[in-house]
Every structure is written in C-alpha cells, then in structure tokens.
Short mmCIF file of C-alpha atoms in Angstrom, two decimals:
data_model
loop_
_atom_site.label_atom_id
_atom_site.label_comp_id
_atom_site.label_asym_id
_atom_site.label_seq_id
_atom_site.Cartn_x
_atom_site.Cartn_y
_atom_site.Cartn_z
CA ILE P 196 -16.01 7.36 17.54
CA ILE P 197 -15.94 6.22 21.16
CA HIS P 198 -13.64 8.25 23.40
CA PRO P 199 -11.85 6.18 26.08
CA THR P 200 -11.18 7.16 29.66
CA SER P 201 -7.54 7.10 30.81
CA ARG P 202 -5.82 3.76 30.03
CA GLU P 203 -9.15 2.09 29.25
CA MET P 204 -9.06 -0.77 26.80
CA PHE P 205 -11.26 -0.77 23.74
CA ARG P 206 -11.98 -3.63 21.45
CA SER P 207 -12.93 -3.83 17.80
CA TYR P 208 -13.91 -6.66 15.57
CA PHE P 209 -11.75 -7.77 12.69
CA THR P 210 -12.46 -10.08 9.81
CA VAL P 211 -10.42 -13.23 10.10
CA ALA P 212 -9.57 -15.68 7.38
CA ALA P 213 -10.09 -19.40 6.89
CA ILE P 214 -7.85 -20.37 4.01
CA ALA P 215 -7.97 -22.96 1.21
CA LEU P 216 -5.63 -23.30 -1.77
CA ALA P 217 -7.13 -24.27 -5.12
CA ALA P 218 -5.41 -26.02 -8.03
CA THR P 219 -4.25 -22.73 -9.55
CA SER P 220 -2.45 -20.00 -7.61
CA THR P 221 -5.69 -19.20 -5.82
CA ILE P 222 -6.31 -18.50 -2.14
CA GLY P 223 -9.82 -18.74 -0.72
CA VAL P 224 -10.94 -17.06 2.48
CA GLY P 225 -14.02 -17.55 4.61
CA ALA P 226 -14.88 -15.01 7.32
CA ALA P 227 -14.94 -15.51 11.05
CA VAL P 228 -14.84 -12.90 13.77
CA VAL P 229 -12.55 -12.55 16.79
CA GLU P 230 -11.97 -9.69 19.16
CA LYS P 231 -8.83 -7.60 19.13
CA SER P 232 -7.85 -4.98 21.67
CA LEU P 233 -5.43 -2.16 21.07
CA ARG P 234 -4.01 -2.36 24.57
CA GLY P 235 -3.80 -5.30 26.96
CA ARG P 236 -4.32 -9.01 26.56
CA ASN P 237 -5.54 -11.14 23.67
CA ALA P 238 -9.25 -11.71 23.55
CA ASP P 239 -10.43 -15.30 23.30
CA THR P 240 -9.21 -16.95 20.14
CA VAL P 241 -11.38 -18.90 17.75
CA ALA P 242 -10.83 -22.59 18.50
CA SER P 243 -9.99 -23.76 15.01
CA ALA P 244 -6.73 -24.38 13.16
CA ASN P 245 -8.31 -22.87 10.06
CA LYS P 246 -9.02 -19.49 11.69
CA HIS P 247 -6.46 -16.72 11.39
CA GLN P 248 -6.29 -14.04 14.07
CA HIS P 249 -4.73 -10.63 13.52
CA ARG P 250 -2.07 -10.05 16.17
CA VAL P 251 -3.03 -7.87 19.13
CA LEU P 252 -1.35 -4.45 19.24
CA GLN P 253 0.49 -4.42 22.55
CA GLU P 254 1.82 -1.72 24.84
CA GLU P 255 5.23 -0.49 23.57
CA GLU P 256 4.85 -2.56 20.40
CA GLU P 257 6.96 -1.19 17.58
CA PHE P 258 5.38 -0.23 14.26
CA THR P 259 6.63 1.08 10.95
CA PHE P 260 5.22 4.49 10.10
CA LEU P 261 4.10 4.69 6.46
CA ILE P 262 2.83 7.50 4.26
CA ALA P 263 0.56 6.51 1.36
CA ASP P 264 0.37 8.77 -1.69
CA ILE P 265 -2.96 8.48 -3.54
CA GLN P 266 -3.76 9.06 -7.22
CA TYR P 267 -7.33 10.05 -8.05
CA GLU P 268 -7.27 11.00 -11.73
CA ASP P 269 -6.35 9.47 -15.05
CA GLY P 270 -3.72 11.70 -16.69
CA PHE P 271 -5.95 12.14 -19.73
CA THR P 272 -8.76 13.56 -17.57
CA ALA P 273 -6.41 15.83 -15.67
CA THR P 274 -4.79 17.16 -18.84
CA SER P 275 -8.18 17.90 -20.39
CA ARG P 276 -9.28 19.70 -17.23
CA LYS P 277 -6.06 21.74 -17.21
CA LEU P 278 -6.47 22.78 -20.85
CA GLN P 279 -9.98 23.98 -20.05
CA GLY P 280 -8.58 26.26 -17.36
CA ASN P 281 -9.89 24.22 -14.42
CA SER P 282 -7.15 23.98 -11.82
CA GLY P 283 -8.96 21.27 -9.92
CA ASN P 284 -9.24 22.66 -6.40
CA LYS P 285 -8.34 20.15 -3.70
CA ASN P 286 -11.23 18.21 -2.25
CA PRO P 287 -10.86 17.70 1.53
CA ASN P 288 -12.72 14.40 1.19
CA ARG P 289 -10.01 13.15 -1.19
CA PRO P 290 -6.72 13.46 0.71
CA GLU P 291 -3.59 13.13 -1.41
CA ARG P 292 -1.95 11.08 1.30
CA THR P 293 -2.75 9.12 4.43
CA MET P 294 -0.69 8.36 7.54
CA ASN P 295 -0.45 4.73 8.62
CA VAL P 296 1.38 2.29 10.86
CA GLN P 297 2.33 -1.29 10.00
CA ASP P 298 2.92 -4.17 12.38
CA ALA P 299 5.40 -7.03 11.95
CA GLU P 300 2.84 -9.16 10.06
CA GLY P 301 2.37 -6.54 7.36
CA MET P 302 -1.01 -5.34 8.68
CA ILE P 303 -1.35 -1.64 7.88
CA TYR P 304 -3.64 0.53 9.99
CA GLU P 305 -4.62 4.02 8.86
CA ILE P 306 -4.23 6.79 11.43
CA GLU P 307 -7.40 8.84 11.60
CA ALA P 308 -6.76 12.29 10.19
CA GLY P 309 -6.43 14.98 12.84
CA SER P 310 -6.41 12.51 15.73
CA GLY P 311 -2.83 13.22 16.77
CA ASP P 312 0.65 14.38 15.85
CA THR P 313 2.57 12.63 13.05
CA ALA P 314 4.51 15.68 11.80
CA GLY P 315 8.19 15.19 11.11
CA THR P 316 7.92 11.40 11.10
CA SER P 317 9.63 9.79 8.13
CA SER P 318 7.89 7.10 6.09
CA GLY P 319 9.63 3.84 6.90
CA SER P 320 10.73 4.88 10.40
CA THR P 321 10.07 2.88 13.57
CA VAL P 322 7.54 4.26 16.07
CA THR P 323 5.38 3.34 19.04
CA LEU P 324 1.85 4.63 19.66
CA PRO P 325 0.91 7.13 22.37
CA ASP P 326 -0.35 5.48 25.56
CA ASN P 327 -3.97 6.56 25.07
CA ALA P 328 -4.32 5.61 21.40
CA PHE P 329 -7.19 3.30 20.52
CA MET P 330 -8.65 1.38 17.62
CA THR P 331 -11.92 2.86 16.35
CA PRO P 332 -14.49 0.06 16.70
CA GLY P 333 -15.35 -1.75 13.48
CA THR P 334 -12.42 -0.38 11.48
CA ASN P 335 -8.74 -0.91 10.77
CA LYS P 336 -8.07 2.69 11.80
CA ILE P 337 -6.21 4.01 14.82
CA ASN P 338 -7.11 7.16 16.73
CA LEU P 339 -4.08 8.74 18.43
CA ASN P 340 -6.48 10.47 20.86
CA GLY P 341 -4.55 13.73 20.76
CA GLY P 342 -1.17 12.13 21.34
CA GLY P 343 1.87 11.90 19.12
CA LEU P 344 3.84 9.03 17.67
CA LYS P 345 6.96 8.14 19.62
CA LYS P 346 9.95 7.80 17.33
CA LYS P 347 12.42 4.98 17.88
CA THR P 348 16.09 5.22 17.05
CA LYS P 349 16.84 3.04 14.07
CA LYS P 350 20.13 2.37 12.33
CA GLU P 351 20.12 3.67 8.80
CA LYS P 352 20.96 1.13 6.14
CA LYS P 353 23.95 2.06 4.02
CA GLU P 354 22.37 1.05 0.76
CA LYS P 355 19.14 2.99 1.29
CA ARG P 356 18.45 6.21 3.10
CA ASP P 357 15.17 7.72 4.22
CA LEU P 358 13.57 9.55 1.33
CA GLN P 359 10.62 11.16 3.08
CA GLU P 360 12.30 13.69 5.35
CA ASP P 361 9.36 15.75 6.53
CA ASP P 362 5.58 15.64 6.28
CA SER P 363 5.07 19.39 5.89
CA SER P 364 3.75 20.91 2.67
CA THR P 365 7.25 22.20 1.94
CA GLU P 366 9.09 18.97 2.70
CA LEU P 367 12.44 18.33 1.08
CA ARG P 368 12.50 15.08 -0.85
CA ARG P 369 15.68 13.34 -1.87
CA HIS P 370 16.45 9.84 -3.10
CA LEU P 371 18.93 7.27 -4.17
CA THR P 372 17.96 5.16 -7.18
CA ALA P 373 16.95 1.59 -6.33
CA ILE P 374 19.29 -0.97 -7.82
CA GLY P 375 19.60 -4.74 -7.77
CA THR P 376 16.99 -7.44 -8.32
CA LYS P 377 13.49 -7.05 -6.86
CA THR P 378 10.74 -9.66 -6.85
CA VAL P 379 7.08 -8.71 -7.28
CA VAL P 380 3.77 -10.57 -6.87
CA ALA P 381 0.49 -9.20 -8.26
CA VAL P 382 -2.71 -10.26 -6.47
CA ARG P 383 -6.07 -10.62 -8.23
CA VAL P 384 -8.65 -10.01 -5.51
CA ILE P 385 -12.09 -11.60 -5.44
CA ALA P 386 -14.28 -10.17 -2.67
CA SER P 387 -17.88 -10.42 -1.52
CA GLY P 388 -19.95 -8.67 -4.18
CA GLY P 389 -17.11 -7.77 -6.52
CA ALA P 390 -13.86 -8.91 -8.07
CA TYR P 391 -10.85 -7.74 -10.02
CA ASN P 392 -12.10 -8.54 -13.52
CA TRP P 393 -9.75 -6.97 -16.04
CA THR P 394 -7.91 -10.14 -17.04
CA ASP P 395 -6.96 -13.63 -15.88
CA GLU P 396 -3.73 -14.60 -14.12
CA ALA P 397 -1.84 -15.11 -17.38
CA GLY P 398 -2.97 -11.75 -18.74
CA LEU P 399 -2.02 -9.89 -15.57
CA SER P 400 1.40 -11.56 -15.54
CA ASP P 401 1.96 -10.50 -19.13
CA ASP P 402 0.97 -6.91 -18.35
CA VAL P 403 3.27 -6.73 -15.32
CA PHE P 404 6.25 -8.86 -16.38
CA GLY P 405 5.83 -9.44 -20.13
CA THR P 406 5.65 -13.21 -19.66
CA ASN P 407 3.73 -13.64 -22.92
CA GLY P 408 5.43 -10.99 -25.02
CA ASP P 409 3.92 -7.71 -23.74
CA ALA P 410 6.40 -5.04 -24.81
CA TYR P 411 6.01 -2.34 -22.17
CA ASN P 412 5.25 -3.07 -18.54
CA LEU P 413 6.57 -2.74 -14.98
CA LYS P 414 9.56 -4.96 -15.70
CA THR P 415 10.70 -3.47 -19.01
CA GLY P 416 9.96 0.07 -17.80
CA PHE P 417 12.20 -0.05 -14.73
CA GLU P 418 14.88 -2.09 -16.42
CA GLY P 419 15.03 0.29 -19.37
CA CYS P 420 15.05 3.43 -17.22
CA SER P 421 17.77 2.04 -14.94
CA HIS P 422 19.93 0.68 -17.80
CA ASN P 423 19.35 -2.77 -16.28
CA GLN P 424 20.61 -1.75 -12.85
CA LEU P 425 17.16 -2.53 -11.43
CA ILE P 426 15.76 -5.92 -12.44
CA ILE P 427 12.11 -6.80 -11.76
CA ASN P 428 11.30 -10.52 -11.60
CA PRO P 429 8.12 -12.48 -10.78
CA GLY P 430 8.16 -13.57 -7.14
CA GLY P 431 6.80 -16.51 -5.19
CA GLY P 432 7.89 -19.32 -7.48
CA ASP P 433 9.25 -21.32 -4.56
CA LYS P 434 5.79 -21.09 -2.95
CA GLY P 435 3.95 -22.31 -6.04
CA ILE P 436 2.93 -18.88 -7.34
CA ASN P 437 2.94 -19.03 -11.13
CA ASP P 438 4.61 -16.20 -13.08
CA GLY P 439 4.28 -13.74 -10.21
CA VAL P 440 0.45 -13.70 -9.97
CA VAL P 441 -1.88 -15.17 -7.34
CA THR P 442 -5.67 -14.96 -6.95
CA VAL P 443 -7.00 -14.33 -3.43
CA THR P 444 -10.65 -14.67 -2.40
CA VAL P 445 -11.76 -12.79 0.72
CA SER P 446 -15.16 -12.35 2.32
CA THR P 447 -14.66 -8.59 2.68
CA ALA P 448 -17.47 -6.54 1.17
CA ALA P 449 -16.55 -4.85 -2.12
CA THR P 450 -18.07 -1.55 -1.04
CA SER P 451 -16.79 1.98 -1.56
CA GLY P 452 -14.04 2.98 0.87
CA ASN P 453 -13.51 -0.54 2.21
CA ASP P 454 -9.95 -0.88 0.89
CA VAL P 455 -8.38 -0.44 4.36
CA ASN P 456 -10.19 -3.52 5.67
CA MET P 457 -9.75 -5.44 2.44
CA ARG P 458 -5.99 -5.01 2.13
CA ASN P 459 -5.43 -6.37 5.68
CA ASP P 460 -7.68 -9.36 4.98
CA ILE P 461 -5.64 -10.04 1.84
CA THR P 462 -2.40 -9.83 3.81
CA ALA P 463 -3.80 -12.18 6.48
CA ALA P 464 -4.80 -14.68 3.80
CA ILE P 465 -1.36 -14.63 2.19
CA ASN P 466 0.41 -15.08 5.53
CA ALA P 467 -1.81 -17.97 6.60
CA GLN P 468 -1.80 -19.84 3.31
CA PHE P 469 1.92 -19.69 2.68
CA GLY P 470 2.99 -20.05 6.29
CA VAL P 471 4.85 -16.74 6.54
CA THR P 472 4.77 -13.89 9.05
CA ASN P 473 4.78 -11.19 6.36
CA PRO P 474 4.26 -11.23 2.57
CA THR P 475 7.78 -9.80 2.19
CA ASP P 476 9.05 -13.24 3.25
CA ILE P 477 7.90 -14.33 -0.23
CA ALA P 478 8.55 -11.30 -2.46
CA ASP P 479 9.97 -7.80 -2.10
CA HIS P 480 6.87 -6.01 -3.43
CA TRP P 481 3.17 -6.83 -3.70
CA MET P 482 0.53 -5.29 -5.94
CA TYR P 483 -3.04 -5.66 -4.65
CA CYS P 484 -5.50 -5.45 -7.56
CA LEU P 485 -8.87 -4.63 -5.96
CA PRO P 486 -12.38 -4.90 -7.41
CA PRO P 487 -13.65 -1.71 -9.09
CA GLY P 488 -15.31 0.85 -6.83
CA VAL P 489 -13.71 -0.27 -3.55
CA MET P 490 -11.07 2.43 -3.22
CA ASN P 491 -11.42 6.19 -3.61
CA GLY P 492 -8.93 6.80 -6.39
CA ILE P 493 -7.11 4.85 -9.07
CA ALA P 494 -4.08 3.67 -7.10
CA TYR P 495 -1.87 4.34 -4.10
CA ALA P 496 1.34 3.03 -2.55
CA PHE P 497 3.25 3.26 0.70
CA ILE P 498 6.52 5.20 0.56
CA ASN P 499 9.68 3.22 1.37
CA SER P 500 7.62 0.06 1.68
CA TRP P 501 6.38 -3.06 -0.14
CA MET P 502 2.65 -2.64 -0.90
CA SER P 503 0.84 -0.86 -3.71
CA VAL P 504 -2.94 -0.93 -4.20
CA TYR P 505 -4.88 -0.50 -7.47
CA SER P 506 -8.46 -0.14 -8.58
CA ASN P 507 -9.10 -2.98 -11.04
CA GLU P 508 -7.59 -2.18 -14.49
CA TRP P 509 -5.03 0.23 -13.06
CA CYS P 510 -3.07 -2.86 -12.01
CA ASN P 511 -2.46 -3.45 -15.73
CA TYR P 512 -1.41 0.02 -16.93
CA PRO P 513 2.40 0.40 -16.97
CA SER P 514 2.46 4.08 -15.99
CA GLY P 515 0.36 3.26 -12.91
CA GLN P 516 2.55 0.29 -12.02
CA ILE P 517 5.80 2.25 -12.39
CA HIS P 518 4.41 5.28 -10.54
CA GLU P 519 3.28 3.25 -7.53
CA LEU P 520 6.39 1.06 -7.30
CA GLY P 521 8.30 4.33 -7.57
CA HIS P 522 6.70 5.33 -4.26
CA ASN P 523 7.77 1.98 -2.78
CA PHE P 524 11.32 2.83 -3.82
CA GLY P 525 11.03 6.24 -2.19
CA TYR P 526 10.17 8.57 -5.05
CA ALA P 527 7.82 11.47 -4.33
CA HIS P 528 5.40 13.04 -6.80
CA SER P 529 6.64 15.23 -9.62
CA ASN P 530 4.69 18.46 -9.27
CA GLU P 531 4.47 21.66 -11.30
CA GLY P 532 4.27 24.70 -9.08
CA THR P 533 1.69 23.92 -6.43
CA GLN P 534 -0.20 21.40 -8.57
CA SER P 535 0.43 17.78 -7.67
CA TYR P 536 1.41 15.34 -10.43
CA ALA P 537 1.49 18.15 -13.00
CA ASP P 538 5.06 17.57 -14.18
CA GLN P 539 4.31 15.28 -17.10
CA SER P 540 7.94 14.77 -18.11
CA GLY P 541 8.26 11.62 -16.02
CA MET P 542 6.44 8.71 -14.41
CA MET P 543 5.93 10.35 -11.00
CA GLY P 544 3.46 12.82 -12.50
CA TYR P 545 0.08 11.62 -13.76
CA SER P 546 -0.59 8.01 -14.73
CA TYR P 547 -2.44 7.12 -17.91
CA SER P 548 -5.00 4.49 -18.90
CA GLN P 549 -2.80 3.07 -21.66
CA ASP P 550 -1.52 -0.45 -22.08
CA GLU P 551 1.70 0.36 -23.93
CA GLY P 552 2.59 3.85 -22.81
CA PRO P 553 3.46 6.55 -22.36
CA VAL P 554 7.06 5.36 -22.55
CA MET P 555 8.85 7.65 -20.08
CA CYS P 556 11.35 7.44 -17.27
CA PHE P 557 11.78 9.90 -14.41
CA ASN P 558 12.57 13.59 -14.43
CA ALA P 559 16.10 14.83 -13.79
CA ALA P 560 15.60 15.22 -10.05
CA LYS P 561 14.75 11.52 -9.75
CA SER P 562 17.29 10.12 -12.21
#
C-alpha cells in the first residue's frame, strides 16, 4: 500500500471494457487500460467509442455504503463438522462480511479492513469519503487512511426501512418483508482462464425461474413463502435478454480472490452494452455467476441492495439463491447462539448443494 501525503492524488489502473453483443444474450468484453484517480480530475480517456471508462471518484461525491455477508460453507459440510464436535473457529482470513461503497454506476469498491471508521453506518445509507481516502493502486479497493465515512441525511422511504441498524457484533436487526413484483437477471460469466460452466442459459433460467418446469427455485421459493405477495420475474426482456439470463465475457483473470475486480468489469460491460447508467435500470436484482475458484466462499450479497455473487454451481442451488436475495431484501443471518448460520430452521442459515431443496421459508423473526 502506498501512503499519500496530505491531499495528494493517487492513481490506479482499472480494466475497461470494449463490448460486442452476439446473437444470443451474450456480451463480449476486450480489455483496455485507462487511469482513474480517487481525487481530482479525469485522467486522459482512451480515444475510442468502444472503450468504457469507469467514472472518476470526485471530491464530495456521494456513495451508497453496502455491507456484504459472505457464505463459506455448504450446509452439509457445516452440519457434519458440528456433529463431530468441531465448532469451526473463525478464520481471520475469511471475514464473514466486508464493507463497501457503491457509486451511481453500480461500481462497488471494497473498503480495506481496518483502514478507517465505518461503525454505525447502515447498509444502504448515503455517505461521502474522508478527504484523505485513496484507491490502493491496482485494485478496486479504497483505503480510508484512518478517516471515517461521512454520513449524509437521506429521506427514508415509507415502503422500506433500513434493516441494518448497526455494524457492531451485537447489532439489532429488524425487517419488513419485501412485497410486490421484482425482476431478476442471472449472469453467466466467462473470464480469462475460466468460466461459469454448470449449465447453459436455458438451464440456468430453469433453475432460477422454472422456465422449463423446474419445481423449486428462486421464483417458486419466494412466491410460496410470501403467499404470492412477492413475485419474482425474469428481467431484461425489453433489452433482448432471454428468460432472465445473459452471458457476459470479460478479460478479467479467473484467479483466486479476483471477484472484486471481476464484478465491476461485469457491471461496466452491462452498462455499456445496454446503454444504461446502472444495471438496476434494467432489472431490480442481478445474480453474478462467477467461474469456480475466483471468490473465497460459495456466495455473498450486499444488504439492502441489488447484487448477489456466486461461485459457479451455487448460482443454481435454490437455498443459495433465496439466502442471497434475502440479504438484498434486508434479511440478516439466522444464527444459533454465537455461531453464524447455525439456525437451520430457515433459509437465512446455511445453504445446501441441492437442486430441489431443502424446501424451507424463514424463521419466525423474519416472517
């Protein structure tokens, strides 16, 4: 990490996308490189209409603060470990959550752990960065440089209230059940050196929406648990996305721990190809299905937000889908004592590598 002097600008390099749409719902991306500074003016842009540049993070720019909750274990593995008397001590290299900020284009930047104060900031709230924050060169991560996020006053929507009230270990979590109709798009990701390979577009659509007769999936799970007060439909039809699934090709390396870079390259590709400023202009929620081995864990999602991220086949398992979209809707984990996920009476506990189960809803506190 490079430590800046007072008010000094630092620059880092970001992967930028050149986009091409194939005959199916497929987006292709070729890499180029432009500079991006955390503070100050735009660096020189790439002189091509086919190059996409991530927006520069400006002084006093507003961001959305987001907490991501991460799942590491299959429920079957965790249950076996528990029965054997192994409590599974927490690994400091596998944090159960990360702190992040999102800009208006849907780019999400992870805040480096321990670099500054995020305590008491609610997921989904509006913030600005401290004056001396900087982007760590070569990453999509922000270092707060010892400062704290500045909270902005934001009117609370009547139909949805903040569900993540505190970031302490004893935080109080409350919720209102999501209702209405929500649209979802699942993204099959092909990267440099690896690809989501569990099924084709039609198979993924069936596993998420039941478009070819799959009995239990994201759609039927939420609709059944809500008594049809929450309807999940495939999104993006007006943009040519078939049955709620699109394939995106990026030049990002499919290497371990590269999910932070990859998810922003995917977002950039979607924005550029479909001519939108944010993927939520197309659908309410997006599921990014990454190649195996890219992310540390099986899945994660941003609380009170629109994005969930999966390692390969976990995009297809209904308990994983429902668990992660549950975070998007504001649900926290269902724990047992001090053990995360351990309440197995509902979908916000462990997720399972099963195609048609387990058929559960949410525990009483979330229903």
